[in-house]
Amino acid sequence: MTDLRADDFLDGKLQITQPVRGYRSGTDAVMLAAACPAQTGQSVLELGCGAGVAVLCLGWRVRGLSITGVEQQVAYADLARQNAERNLIAMQIVTSDLQALPAALRATSFDHVMMNPPYFLGGTHAPDRGRAISRTEATPLDLWVDAGLRRLRPGGWLTMIQRADRLDGLICALAGRAGAVTVLPIAARQGREAGRVIVLARKGARAPMRLMAPFVLHQAPRHETDAEDLTLQAVQVLRDGAPIQLRIAKVP
């Protein structure tokens, strides 16, 4: 991986090096970080952290976290370490497949696990191998959820972002193991179908599922110019680093 560039996130509050032609994190990673309800002093694990965009956005917003990232691709794991150092955010990166985690990590429980599993089941692979691995599912979605739940302490929170048409798979994978499920649809524009969903679930909880009003990214009803037209809520999250307020129920 030789062609790299530094990208600004959170309106330049973070500078994160990513490959020019490989897999590049963007809005989805920032939204995932904004939805994670971690608080100072807690521990967070991200499965499939790539170059570290999501977990570094979270680390910038919430100081004093104990952060661990898992990434199977060596080049991306190395970038995550470099990006953490560059942005002065303490973070441990483990280079491993999520189905073969090191014993020390398997023996550790976390307050929060977050993940952005590959979106696509098949089809034409991207020409860049790193991009193809990051975008195309090799490990089934239910095994991602299983790996996340196993690393959570009782009562811990799992935060995920995924394509909206795969919501049923997430809900099935959580059944009987996590509750207080909160689903936030993400729509590009008002009146459009949601393309993504953010899903939060609490390990061992039994509270019913909640479906939130959509988070709308753009103000205009259609894309007409190249000028940015983010909604105020989107500006606060994507530029200012604000959390997504989901009013999570207090569950015993």
mmCIF file of C-alpha atoms in Angstrom:
data_model
loop_
_atom_site.group_PDB
_atom_site.id
_atom_site.type_symbol
_atom_site.label_atom_id
_atom_site.label_comp_id
_atom_site.label_asym_id
_atom_site.label_seq_id
_atom_site.Cartn_x
_atom_site.Cartn_y
_atom_site.Cartn_z
ATOM 1 C CA MET A 1 0.000 0.000 0.000
ATOM 2 C CA THR A 2 1.964 3.008 -1.279
ATOM 3 C CA ASP A 3 -0.593 5.591 -2.469
ATOM 4 C CA LEU A 4 -1.839 7.241 0.705
ATOM 5 C CA ARG A 5 -3.362 10.566 1.613
ATOM 6 C CA ALA A 6 -4.430 12.316 4.803
ATOM 7 C CA ASP A 7 -8.171 12.992 5.003
ATOM 8 C CA ASP A 8 -9.832 15.475 7.335
ATOM 9 C CA PHE A 9 -12.608 14.176 9.585
ATOM 10 C CA LEU A 10 -14.815 16.143 11.954
ATOM 11 C CA ASP A 11 -14.039 19.344 10.031
ATOM 12 C CA GLY A 12 -10.293 18.841 10.395
ATOM 13 C CA LYS A 13 -10.284 17.900 14.069
ATOM 14 C CA LEU A 14 -8.816 14.556 13.008
ATOM 15 C CA GLN A 15 -6.421 13.846 10.158
ATOM 16 C CA ILE A 16 -6.494 10.213 9.144
ATOM 17 C CA THR A 17 -4.304 8.585 6.520
ATOM 18 C CA GLN A 18 -6.126 6.257 4.129
ATOM 19 C CA PRO A 19 -5.261 4.565 0.828
ATOM 20 C CA VAL A 20 -6.019 6.540 -2.304
ATOM 21 C CA ARG A 21 -7.336 3.520 -4.201
ATOM 22 C CA GLY A 22 -8.170 1.021 -1.461
ATOM 23 C CA TYR A 23 -11.019 0.944 1.049
ATOM 24 C CA ARG A 24 -11.773 4.402 2.417
ATOM 25 C CA SER A 25 -13.999 5.098 5.395
ATOM 26 C CA GLY A 26 -16.370 8.058 5.262
ATOM 27 C CA THR A 27 -19.746 9.139 6.570
ATOM 28 C CA ASP A 28 -20.787 5.682 7.792
ATOM 29 C CA ALA A 29 -17.775 5.421 10.116
ATOM 30 C CA VAL A 30 -18.424 8.865 11.611
ATOM 31 C CA MET A 31 -22.105 8.017 12.134
ATOM 32 C CA LEU A 32 -21.180 4.733 13.816
ATOM 33 C CA ALA A 33 -18.904 6.563 16.257
ATOM 34 C CA ALA A 34 -21.553 9.184 16.968
ATOM 35 C CA ALA A 35 -24.120 6.516 17.865
ATOM 36 C CA CYS A 36 -21.924 4.590 20.318
ATOM 37 C CA PRO A 37 -23.056 5.576 23.850
ATOM 38 C CA ALA A 38 -19.626 5.136 25.465
ATOM 39 C CA GLN A 39 -18.716 7.267 28.469
ATOM 40 C CA THR A 40 -15.400 8.324 29.963
ATOM 41 C CA GLY A 41 -13.657 5.464 31.764
ATOM 42 C CA GLN A 42 -15.350 2.701 29.760
ATOM 43 C CA SER A 43 -13.797 0.164 27.386
ATOM 44 C CA VAL A 44 -14.576 -0.031 23.670
ATOM 45 C CA LEU A 45 -13.744 -2.652 21.043
ATOM 46 C CA GLU A 46 -14.193 -2.110 17.310
ATOM 47 C CA LEU A 47 -14.243 -5.209 15.130
ATOM 48 C CA GLY A 48 -12.942 -4.532 11.620
ATOM 49 C CA CYS A 49 -11.534 -1.095 12.418
ATOM 50 C CA GLY A 50 -9.786 -0.527 9.075
ATOM 51 C CA ALA A 51 -7.587 2.572 9.262
ATOM 52 C CA GLY A 52 -9.271 3.529 12.535
ATOM 53 C CA VAL A 53 -11.695 6.240 11.413
ATOM 54 C CA ALA A 54 -14.734 5.247 13.506
ATOM 55 C CA VAL A 55 -12.959 4.425 16.740
ATOM 56 C CA LEU A 56 -10.748 7.526 16.486
ATOM 57 C CA CYS A 57 -13.824 9.730 15.982
ATOM 58 C CA LEU A 58 -15.241 8.156 19.140
ATOM 59 C CA GLY A 59 -11.947 8.636 20.980
ATOM 60 C CA TRP A 60 -11.903 12.301 20.009
ATOM 61 C CA ARG A 61 -15.472 12.849 21.270
ATOM 62 C CA VAL A 62 -15.172 10.852 24.504
ATOM 63 C CA ARG A 63 -11.851 11.235 26.276
ATOM 64 C CA GLY A 64 -10.524 8.677 28.725
ATOM 65 C CA LEU A 65 -11.747 5.552 26.947
ATOM 66 C CA SER A 66 -9.833 2.278 26.838
ATOM 67 C CA ILE A 67 -9.912 1.561 23.091
ATOM 68 C CA THR A 68 -9.067 -1.624 21.195
ATOM 69 C CA GLY A 69 -9.420 -2.183 17.463
ATOM 70 C CA VAL A 70 -9.296 -5.470 15.563
ATOM 71 C CA GLU A 71 -8.336 -5.505 11.889
ATOM 72 C CA GLN A 72 -7.391 -8.557 9.819
ATOM 73 C CA GLN A 73 -5.540 -6.713 7.031
ATOM 74 C CA VAL A 74 -2.003 -5.946 8.133
ATOM 75 C CA ALA A 75 -1.647 -2.772 6.062
ATOM 76 C CA TYR A 76 -4.857 -1.267 7.461
ATOM 77 C CA ALA A 77 -3.954 -2.290 11.020
ATOM 78 C CA ASP A 78 -0.625 -0.498 10.601
ATOM 79 C CA LEU A 79 -2.435 2.599 9.333
ATOM 80 C CA ALA A 80 -4.756 2.518 12.352
ATOM 81 C CA ARG A 81 -1.742 2.487 14.697
ATOM 82 C CA GLN A 82 -0.141 5.387 12.828
ATOM 83 C CA ASN A 83 -3.402 7.350 12.802
ATOM 84 C CA ALA A 84 -3.903 6.865 16.532
ATOM 85 C CA GLU A 85 -0.378 8.144 17.196
ATOM 86 C CA ARG A 86 -0.797 11.070 14.820
ATOM 87 C CA ASN A 87 -4.010 12.178 16.525
ATOM 88 C CA LEU A 88 -2.716 11.577 20.070
ATOM 89 C CA ILE A 89 -5.431 9.048 20.918
ATOM 90 C CA ALA A 90 -4.333 5.978 22.864
ATOM 91 C CA MET A 91 -5.524 2.817 21.164
ATOM 92 C CA GLN A 92 -4.448 -0.843 20.986
ATOM 93 C CA ILE A 93 -4.695 -2.469 17.554
ATOM 94 C CA VAL A 94 -4.846 -6.254 17.239
ATOM 95 C CA THR A 95 -4.150 -7.750 13.811
ATOM 96 C CA SER A 96 -6.492 -10.729 13.640
ATOM 97 C CA ASP A 97 -9.488 -12.273 11.945
ATOM 98 C CA LEU A 98 -12.559 -11.886 14.151
ATOM 99 C CA GLN A 99 -13.080 -15.670 14.086
ATOM 100 C CA ALA A 100 -9.567 -16.361 15.394
ATOM 101 C CA LEU A 101 -9.049 -13.717 18.055
ATOM 102 C CA PRO A 102 -6.012 -14.063 20.333
ATOM 103 C CA ALA A 103 -6.604 -15.774 23.669
ATOM 104 C CA ALA A 104 -5.928 -12.593 25.638
ATOM 105 C CA LEU A 105 -8.633 -10.742 23.721
ATOM 106 C CA ARG A 106 -11.085 -13.630 24.032
ATOM 107 C CA ALA A 107 -10.600 -13.421 27.799
ATOM 108 C CA THR A 108 -11.451 -9.698 27.873
ATOM 109 C CA SER A 109 -14.937 -8.197 28.167
ATOM 110 C CA PHE A 110 -15.822 -4.697 27.007
ATOM 111 C CA ASP A 111 -18.474 -2.130 27.889
ATOM 112 C CA HIS A 112 -19.057 -1.420 24.186
ATOM 113 C CA VAL A 113 -18.445 -3.196 20.893
ATOM 114 C CA MET A 114 -18.926 -1.372 17.603
ATOM 115 C CA MET A 115 -18.736 -2.641 14.035
ATOM 116 C CA ASN A 116 -19.335 -1.818 10.392
ATOM 117 C CA PRO A 117 -19.429 -5.283 8.758
ATOM 118 C CA PRO A 118 -18.960 -5.622 4.970
ATOM 119 C CA TYR A 119 -22.155 -4.618 3.184
ATOM 120 C CA PHE A 120 -22.154 -6.783 0.075
ATOM 121 C CA LEU A 121 -22.839 -10.501 -0.227
ATOM 122 C CA GLY A 122 -21.240 -10.957 -3.624
ATOM 123 C CA GLY A 123 -21.270 -9.488 -7.114
ATOM 124 C CA THR A 124 -18.310 -7.916 -8.904
ATOM 125 C CA HIS A 125 -15.362 -7.448 -6.565
ATOM 126 C CA ALA A 126 -13.466 -4.179 -6.416
ATOM 127 C CA PRO A 127 -10.141 -4.394 -8.300
ATOM 128 C CA ASP A 128 -8.238 -3.387 -5.160
ATOM 129 C CA ARG A 129 -7.915 -6.424 -2.870
ATOM 130 C CA GLY A 130 -8.095 -4.415 0.340
ATOM 131 C CA ARG A 131 -11.260 -2.678 -0.801
ATOM 132 C CA ALA A 132 -12.796 -5.988 -1.891
ATOM 133 C CA ILE A 133 -12.108 -7.613 1.483
ATOM 134 C CA SER A 134 -13.556 -4.640 3.369
ATOM 135 C CA ARG A 135 -16.749 -4.400 1.287
ATOM 136 C CA THR A 136 -17.618 -8.019 0.453
ATOM 137 C CA GLU A 137 -18.855 -10.408 3.122
ATOM 138 C CA ALA A 138 -16.658 -13.436 3.751
ATOM 139 C CA THR A 139 -17.659 -13.986 7.371
ATOM 140 C CA PRO A 140 -21.490 -14.201 7.635
ATOM 141 C CA LEU A 141 -23.228 -11.295 9.329
ATOM 142 C CA ASP A 142 -24.545 -13.452 12.180
ATOM 143 C CA LEU A 143 -20.960 -14.433 13.058
ATOM 144 C CA TRP A 144 -19.995 -10.756 13.269
ATOM 145 C CA VAL A 145 -22.849 -10.219 15.710
ATOM 146 C CA ASP A 146 -21.896 -13.347 17.644
ATOM 147 C CA ALA A 147 -18.274 -12.211 17.939
ATOM 148 C CA GLY A 148 -19.414 -8.813 19.176
ATOM 149 C CA LEU A 149 -21.803 -10.198 21.779
ATOM 150 C CA ARG A 150 -19.178 -12.635 23.087
ATOM 151 C CA ARG A 151 -16.792 -9.753 23.774
ATOM 152 C CA LEU A 152 -19.387 -7.704 25.668
ATOM 153 C CA ARG A 153 -19.791 -7.793 29.412
ATOM 154 C CA PRO A 154 -23.373 -8.468 30.643
ATOM 155 C CA GLY A 155 -25.348 -5.299 30.031
ATOM 156 C CA GLY A 156 -22.822 -3.989 27.503
ATOM 157 C CA TRP A 157 -23.881 -2.241 24.297
ATOM 158 C CA LEU A 158 -23.361 -3.392 20.711
ATOM 159 C CA THR A 159 -23.451 -0.607 18.083
ATOM 160 C CA MET A 160 -23.588 -1.468 14.372
ATOM 161 C CA ILE A 161 -24.150 0.217 11.021
ATOM 162 C CA GLN A 162 -25.323 -1.786 8.028
ATOM 163 C CA ARG A 163 -27.350 -1.565 4.833
ATOM 164 C CA ALA A 164 -31.049 -1.175 5.528
ATOM 165 C CA ASP A 165 -31.936 -4.262 3.492
ATOM 166 C CA ARG A 166 -29.903 -6.388 5.918
ATOM 167 C CA LEU A 167 -31.729 -5.270 9.047
ATOM 168 C CA ASP A 168 -33.584 -8.583 9.243
ATOM 169 C CA GLY A 169 -30.287 -10.446 9.519
ATOM 170 C CA LEU A 170 -29.143 -8.234 12.377
ATOM 171 C CA ILE A 171 -32.403 -8.641 14.283
ATOM 172 C CA CYS A 172 -32.342 -12.432 13.861
ATOM 173 C CA ALA A 173 -28.735 -12.614 15.047
ATOM 174 C CA LEU A 174 -29.613 -10.616 18.198
ATOM 175 C CA ALA A 175 -32.720 -12.634 19.079
ATOM 176 C CA GLY A 176 -32.599 -14.164 22.550
ATOM 177 C CA ARG A 177 -29.175 -12.686 23.309
ATOM 178 C CA ALA A 178 -29.702 -8.925 23.380
ATOM 179 C CA GLY A 179 -32.620 -6.580 23.877
ATOM 180 C CA ALA A 180 -33.422 -2.879 24.177
ATOM 181 C CA VAL A 181 -32.728 -2.855 20.425
ATOM 182 C CA THR A 182 -32.815 0.645 18.952
ATOM 183 C CA VAL A 183 -32.983 1.047 15.162
ATOM 184 C CA LEU A 184 -32.130 4.390 13.554
ATOM 185 C CA PRO A 185 -32.795 4.571 9.786
ATOM 186 C CA ILE A 186 -30.462 6.871 7.837
ATOM 187 C CA ALA A 187 -31.946 8.546 4.761
ATOM 188 C CA ALA A 188 -30.053 10.675 2.270
ATOM 189 C CA ARG A 189 -32.981 13.087 1.899
ATOM 190 C CA GLN A 190 -36.405 13.722 3.378
ATOM 191 C CA GLY A 191 -38.969 11.299 1.944
ATOM 192 C CA ARG A 192 -36.329 8.886 0.614
ATOM 193 C CA GLU A 193 -35.981 5.291 1.703
ATOM 194 C CA ALA A 194 -33.307 4.631 4.280
ATOM 195 C CA GLY A 195 -30.124 3.255 2.752
ATOM 196 C CA ARG A 196 -28.453 2.490 6.071
ATOM 197 C CA VAL A 197 -29.496 1.607 9.602
ATOM 198 C CA ILE A 198 -27.716 2.053 12.892
ATOM 199 C CA VAL A 199 -28.621 -0.662 15.392
ATOM 200 C CA LEU A 200 -27.893 -0.607 19.116
ATOM 201 C CA ALA A 201 -28.575 -3.575 21.387
ATOM 202 C CA ARG A 202 -27.844 -4.334 25.032
ATOM 203 C CA LYS A 203 -26.511 -7.777 25.926
ATOM 204 C CA GLY A 204 -28.941 -9.746 28.062
ATOM 205 C CA ALA A 205 -31.648 -7.060 28.113
ATOM 206 C CA ARG A 206 -35.309 -7.858 27.507
ATOM 207 C CA ALA A 207 -36.761 -4.423 26.748
ATOM 208 C CA PRO A 208 -38.729 -4.163 23.470
ATOM 209 C CA MET A 209 -37.318 -2.836 20.205
ATOM 210 C CA ARG A 210 -37.597 0.868 19.356
ATOM 211 C CA LEU A 211 -37.720 2.260 15.807
ATOM 212 C CA MET A 212 -36.570 5.875 15.665
ATOM 213 C CA ALA A 213 -37.484 8.605 13.202
ATOM 214 C CA PRO A 214 -35.011 8.710 10.306
ATOM 215 C CA PHE A 215 -31.767 10.646 10.497
ATOM 216 C CA VAL A 216 -31.784 12.775 7.315
ATOM 217 C CA LEU A 217 -28.418 13.781 5.876
ATOM 218 C CA HIS A 218 -29.267 16.424 3.243
ATOM 219 C CA GLN A 219 -31.681 19.369 3.265
ATOM 220 C CA ALA A 220 -32.623 19.659 -0.417
ATOM 221 C CA PRO A 221 -35.185 17.236 -1.862
ATOM 222 C CA ARG A 222 -32.745 16.271 -4.623
ATOM 223 C CA HIS A 223 -29.081 16.658 -5.523
ATOM 224 C CA GLU A 224 -28.827 19.720 -7.764
ATOM 225 C CA THR A 225 -25.397 21.266 -7.123
ATOM 226 C CA ASP A 226 -22.024 20.215 -5.782
ATOM 227 C CA ALA A 227 -22.431 22.558 -2.815
ATOM 228 C CA GLU A 228 -22.817 20.884 0.570
ATOM 229 C CA ASP A 229 -26.422 20.890 1.799
ATOM 230 C CA LEU A 230 -26.256 18.941 5.041
ATOM 231 C CA THR A 231 -29.046 19.214 7.566
ATOM 232 C CA LEU A 232 -28.220 20.917 10.862
ATOM 233 C CA GLN A 233 -28.257 17.544 12.616
ATOM 234 C CA ALA A 234 -25.832 16.111 10.058
ATOM 235 C CA VAL A 235 -23.496 19.114 10.402
ATOM 236 C CA GLN A 236 -23.426 18.664 14.168
ATOM 237 C CA VAL A 237 -22.504 14.981 13.848
ATOM 238 C CA LEU A 238 -20.239 14.964 10.785
ATOM 239 C CA ARG A 239 -18.472 18.298 11.270
ATOM 240 C CA ASP A 240 -18.710 19.110 14.987
ATOM 241 C CA GLY A 241 -18.338 15.557 16.338
ATOM 242 C CA ALA A 242 -21.601 15.634 18.292
ATOM 243 C CA PRO A 243 -23.216 12.377 19.447
ATOM 244 C CA ILE A 244 -26.405 11.044 17.894
ATOM 245 C CA GLN A 245 -28.975 11.385 20.674
ATOM 246 C CA LEU A 246 -31.007 8.174 20.787
ATOM 247 C CA ARG A 247 -32.491 8.537 24.301
ATOM 248 C CA ILE A 248 -31.503 4.981 25.192
ATOM 249 C CA ALA A 249 -33.785 3.524 27.817
ATOM 250 C CA LYS A 250 -32.313 2.758 31.241
ATOM 251 C CA VAL A 251 -32.593 -1.009 31.400
ATOM 252 C CA PRO A 252 -31.740 -2.950 34.570
#
